[in-house]
């Protein structure tokens, strides 16, 4: 079965979307326009109805990606002394504070590191993002990603030509430059003068564009702004000229997912949690069933010991009842114990895929060791081959350090480190633990 997915893009005065059978393989497209003063909600409703009524319409509920036109975002190249994406996100509110229309705390930030101390930063107003997600939720849709599809422009340029050098993709809404499949520059622009200014800015920084692909207007429309650049024709599938960013993003989707490097504005309070919640629920069920089946297996060993006694028949009956209670749809089994052993193996295999019972054991140790009055809450846990990392909250800095000392003394863990200890909005502290399991 094809893993279909859908992309919806919100732009000034327009919403558009496509359903894809595979990367770059469009199944259906639609677009709706609305007055600048309002009407986006109704336009989204019409768009969703049109897409759901076409081929692959079910993909909107199963795998939807939400794009925003660069014209609705704040995008700029920033100089940062860091290379790690999350650490860059931590300083962006301070780097961009003076250039935003309101307080930095009113925005969601993400970035694409470029290397050499530079990154492309993108941010969106929380109120606007909340409105758009709410309108889609009202239509029964929950996008698994939200961000500018235009960040995928290099994939489209590579599809058009694999020549070397700097190549520009120019649409009526944005201007991007890439080299060898790597994004170098992205921004919205307004008219030929704005486009020319962007090109001059790049040239002053040592980026000389070799060729440009205008999409969505005639070849000559951009020529006055790019007199020294070779203009090439950008051939897209029929009807996709207005959806160049959507088509580009579709080329990056694999297995209904985008690469982790794609800037995602669904973070913090807007994080997509549907899959995480389902995985946690399944893991809890698996651990419970593994424990229950283990208990039943031990019970059967005792039954074998009493095999010569008159009680054997009643114990067999109890095992049969327990088996039917656990697996009511399977009817009676000739050998309930054998069937339980088979199912235990399957459940243990599934537990390994989901992370196994080891994370649950680590959580048990952490909970048993943490001081009761410290207000310790563990939010994330990663159990690796060598080390364990955990992110959590504490009532205070002292409580977080107290947890470190308690873990070190317990013997259950060693090499206990507390990193990224910082204040939490509203009081308390957040921290990251790095530790190894000890030998009990």
Short mmCIF file of N, CA and C in Angstrom, two decimals, residues 109-173:
data_model
loop_
_atom_site.label_atom_id
_atom_site.label_comp_id
_atom_site.label_asym_id
_atom_site.label_seq_id
_atom_site.Cartn_x
_atom_site.Cartn_y
_atom_site.Cartn_z
N UNK A 109 10.58 29.76 17.58
CA UNK A 109 11.81 29.85 16.78
C UNK A 109 12.32 28.47 16.38
N UNK A 110 12.95 28.42 15.21
CA UNK A 110 13.75 27.26 14.81
C UNK A 110 14.79 27.76 13.82
N UNK A 111 15.70 26.88 13.41
CA UNK A 111 16.77 27.33 12.52
C UNK A 111 17.33 26.18 11.71
N UNK A 112 18.07 26.53 10.68
CA UNK A 112 18.82 25.58 9.87
C UNK A 112 20.28 26.00 9.92
N UNK A 113 21.13 25.26 10.66
CA UNK A 113 22.55 25.63 10.72
C UNK A 113 23.21 25.53 9.34
N UNK A 114 23.99 26.54 8.98
CA UNK A 114 24.69 26.56 7.69
C UNK A 114 26.16 26.21 7.84
N UNK A 115 26.66 26.18 9.07
CA UNK A 115 28.08 25.97 9.29
C UNK A 115 28.82 27.30 9.29
N UNK A 116 30.07 27.27 9.69
CA UNK A 116 30.92 28.46 9.72
C UNK A 116 30.30 29.59 10.54
N UNK A 117 29.60 29.22 11.62
CA UNK A 117 29.04 30.24 12.51
C UNK A 117 27.84 30.98 11.96
N UNK A 118 27.10 30.36 11.04
CA UNK A 118 25.91 31.03 10.49
C UNK A 118 24.74 30.05 10.49
N UNK A 119 23.53 30.62 10.52
CA UNK A 119 22.31 29.81 10.48
C UNK A 119 21.19 30.64 9.87
N UNK A 120 20.24 29.95 9.24
CA UNK A 120 19.02 30.61 8.77
C UNK A 120 17.97 30.45 9.86
N UNK A 121 17.57 31.55 10.46
CA UNK A 121 16.59 31.53 11.55
C UNK A 121 15.20 31.80 10.98
N UNK A 122 14.21 31.12 11.55
CA UNK A 122 12.82 31.33 11.14
C UNK A 122 11.97 31.39 12.40
N UNK A 123 10.99 32.31 12.41
CA UNK A 123 10.10 32.38 13.56
C UNK A 123 8.70 32.78 13.10
N UNK A 124 7.73 32.43 13.94
CA UNK A 124 6.32 32.71 13.64
C UNK A 124 5.64 33.16 14.93
N UNK A 125 4.68 34.04 14.82
CA UNK A 125 3.95 34.49 16.00
C UNK A 125 3.12 33.34 16.56
N UNK A 126 3.19 33.15 17.86
CA UNK A 126 2.46 32.06 18.50
C UNK A 126 0.95 32.18 18.26
N UNK A 127 0.44 33.40 18.33
CA UNK A 127 -1.01 33.59 18.16
C UNK A 127 -1.45 33.16 16.78
N UNK A 128 -0.66 33.49 15.76
CA UNK A 128 -1.01 33.12 14.38
C UNK A 128 -0.92 31.61 14.20
N UNK A 129 0.14 30.99 14.71
CA UNK A 129 0.29 29.54 14.61
C UNK A 129 -0.86 28.83 15.33
N UNK A 130 -1.21 29.35 16.50
CA UNK A 130 -2.30 28.75 17.27
C UNK A 130 -3.62 28.82 16.49
N UNK A 131 -3.88 29.95 15.85
CA UNK A 131 -5.11 30.11 15.06
C UNK A 131 -5.16 29.08 13.93
N UNK A 132 -4.06 28.96 13.19
CA UNK A 132 -4.04 28.06 12.04
C UNK A 132 -4.22 26.61 12.47
N UNK A 133 -3.52 26.20 13.54
CA UNK A 133 -3.66 24.82 14.02
C UNK A 133 -5.08 24.58 14.53
N UNK A 134 -5.66 25.58 15.19
CA UNK A 134 -7.02 25.44 15.70
C UNK A 134 -8.02 25.28 14.56
N UNK A 135 -7.84 26.04 13.49
CA UNK A 135 -8.74 25.93 12.35
C UNK A 135 -8.64 24.55 11.71
N UNK A 136 -7.44 24.01 11.62
CA UNK A 136 -7.28 22.66 11.06
C UNK A 136 -7.81 21.60 12.02
N UNK A 137 -7.59 21.79 13.32
CA UNK A 137 -8.14 20.85 14.31
C UNK A 137 -9.66 20.80 14.22
N UNK A 138 -10.27 21.97 13.97
CA UNK A 138 -11.71 22.03 13.82
C UNK A 138 -12.21 21.24 12.62
N UNK A 139 -11.33 20.97 11.67
CA UNK A 139 -11.66 20.16 10.50
C UNK A 139 -11.22 18.71 10.68
N UNK A 140 -10.80 18.38 11.90
CA UNK A 140 -10.38 17.01 12.19
C UNK A 140 -8.96 16.69 11.74
N UNK A 141 -8.12 17.72 11.55
CA UNK A 141 -6.76 17.51 11.05
C UNK A 141 -5.73 17.95 12.08
N UNK A 142 -4.64 17.20 12.17
CA UNK A 142 -3.56 17.51 13.11
C UNK A 142 -2.23 17.35 12.39
N UNK A 143 -1.67 18.43 11.84
CA UNK A 143 -0.41 18.32 11.07
C UNK A 143 0.72 17.80 11.95
N UNK A 144 1.52 16.89 11.39
CA UNK A 144 2.64 16.35 12.16
C UNK A 144 3.87 17.26 12.09
N UNK A 145 3.84 18.25 11.20
CA UNK A 145 4.96 19.19 11.04
C UNK A 145 4.40 20.52 10.58
N UNK A 146 5.03 21.61 10.98
CA UNK A 146 4.64 22.94 10.51
C UNK A 146 5.89 23.77 10.31
N UNK A 147 6.02 24.39 9.15
CA UNK A 147 7.19 25.20 8.85
C UNK A 147 7.14 25.68 7.41
N UNK A 148 8.19 26.35 6.96
CA UNK A 148 8.22 26.82 5.57
C UNK A 148 8.67 25.72 4.61
N UNK A 149 7.78 25.29 3.73
CA UNK A 149 8.16 24.28 2.73
C UNK A 149 9.27 24.78 1.83
N UNK A 150 9.41 26.11 1.72
CA UNK A 150 10.45 26.68 0.86
C UNK A 150 11.85 26.27 1.29
N UNK A 151 12.02 25.79 2.53
CA UNK A 151 13.33 25.30 2.96
C UNK A 151 13.77 24.09 2.14
N UNK A 152 12.82 23.44 1.47
CA UNK A 152 13.15 22.28 0.64
C UNK A 152 13.49 22.67 -0.79
N UNK A 153 13.61 23.97 -1.08
CA UNK A 153 13.89 24.42 -2.45
C UNK A 153 15.10 23.74 -3.08
N UNK A 154 16.20 23.45 -2.34
CA UNK A 154 17.34 22.78 -2.98
C UNK A 154 16.98 21.44 -3.61
N UNK A 155 16.00 20.72 -3.03
CA UNK A 155 15.60 19.44 -3.62
C UNK A 155 14.97 19.64 -4.99
N UNK A 156 14.20 20.73 -5.15
CA UNK A 156 13.60 21.03 -6.44
C UNK A 156 14.66 21.47 -7.44
N UNK A 157 15.62 22.28 -7.01
CA UNK A 157 16.70 22.71 -7.90
C UNK A 157 17.49 21.50 -8.38
N UNK A 158 17.75 20.55 -7.48
CA UNK A 158 18.47 19.32 -7.86
C UNK A 158 17.66 18.51 -8.87
N UNK A 159 16.33 18.53 -8.73
CA UNK A 159 15.47 17.83 -9.69
C UNK A 159 15.56 18.48 -11.07
N UNK A 160 15.68 19.82 -11.10
CA UNK A 160 15.75 20.54 -12.37
C UNK A 160 17.11 20.39 -13.03
N UNK A 161 18.18 20.40 -12.23
CA UNK A 161 19.53 20.28 -12.79
C UNK A 161 20.51 19.98 -11.67
N UNK A 162 21.45 19.08 -11.94
CA UNK A 162 22.46 18.74 -10.94
C UNK A 162 23.79 19.43 -11.22
N UNK A 163 23.76 20.51 -11.99
CA UNK A 163 24.99 21.26 -12.26
C UNK A 163 25.54 21.86 -10.97
N UNK A 164 26.83 22.13 -10.96
CA UNK A 164 27.45 22.76 -9.80
C UNK A 164 27.20 24.25 -9.78
N UNK A 165 27.75 24.92 -8.77
CA UNK A 165 27.60 26.36 -8.65
C UNK A 165 26.35 26.75 -7.87
N UNK A 166 26.19 28.06 -7.70
CA UNK A 166 25.04 28.60 -6.97
C UNK A 166 23.84 28.74 -7.91
N UNK A 167 22.70 28.19 -7.48
CA UNK A 167 21.48 28.25 -8.29
C UNK A 167 20.37 28.90 -7.47
N UNK A 168 19.61 29.78 -8.12
CA UNK A 168 18.50 30.47 -7.45
C UNK A 168 17.17 29.92 -7.93
N UNK A 169 16.23 29.80 -7.01
CA UNK A 169 14.84 29.47 -7.34
C UNK A 169 14.02 30.70 -6.99
N UNK A 170 13.30 31.23 -7.99
CA UNK A 170 12.55 32.47 -7.80
C UNK A 170 11.08 32.22 -8.08
N UNK A 171 10.23 32.43 -7.08
CA UNK A 171 8.78 32.34 -7.25
C UNK A 171 8.19 33.71 -6.90
N UNK A 172 6.92 33.93 -7.16
CA UNK A 172 6.33 35.22 -6.79
C UNK A 172 6.37 35.51 -5.29
N UNK A 173 6.64 34.50 -4.45
CA UNK A 173 6.60 34.70 -3.00
C UNK A 173 7.95 34.62 -2.31
#
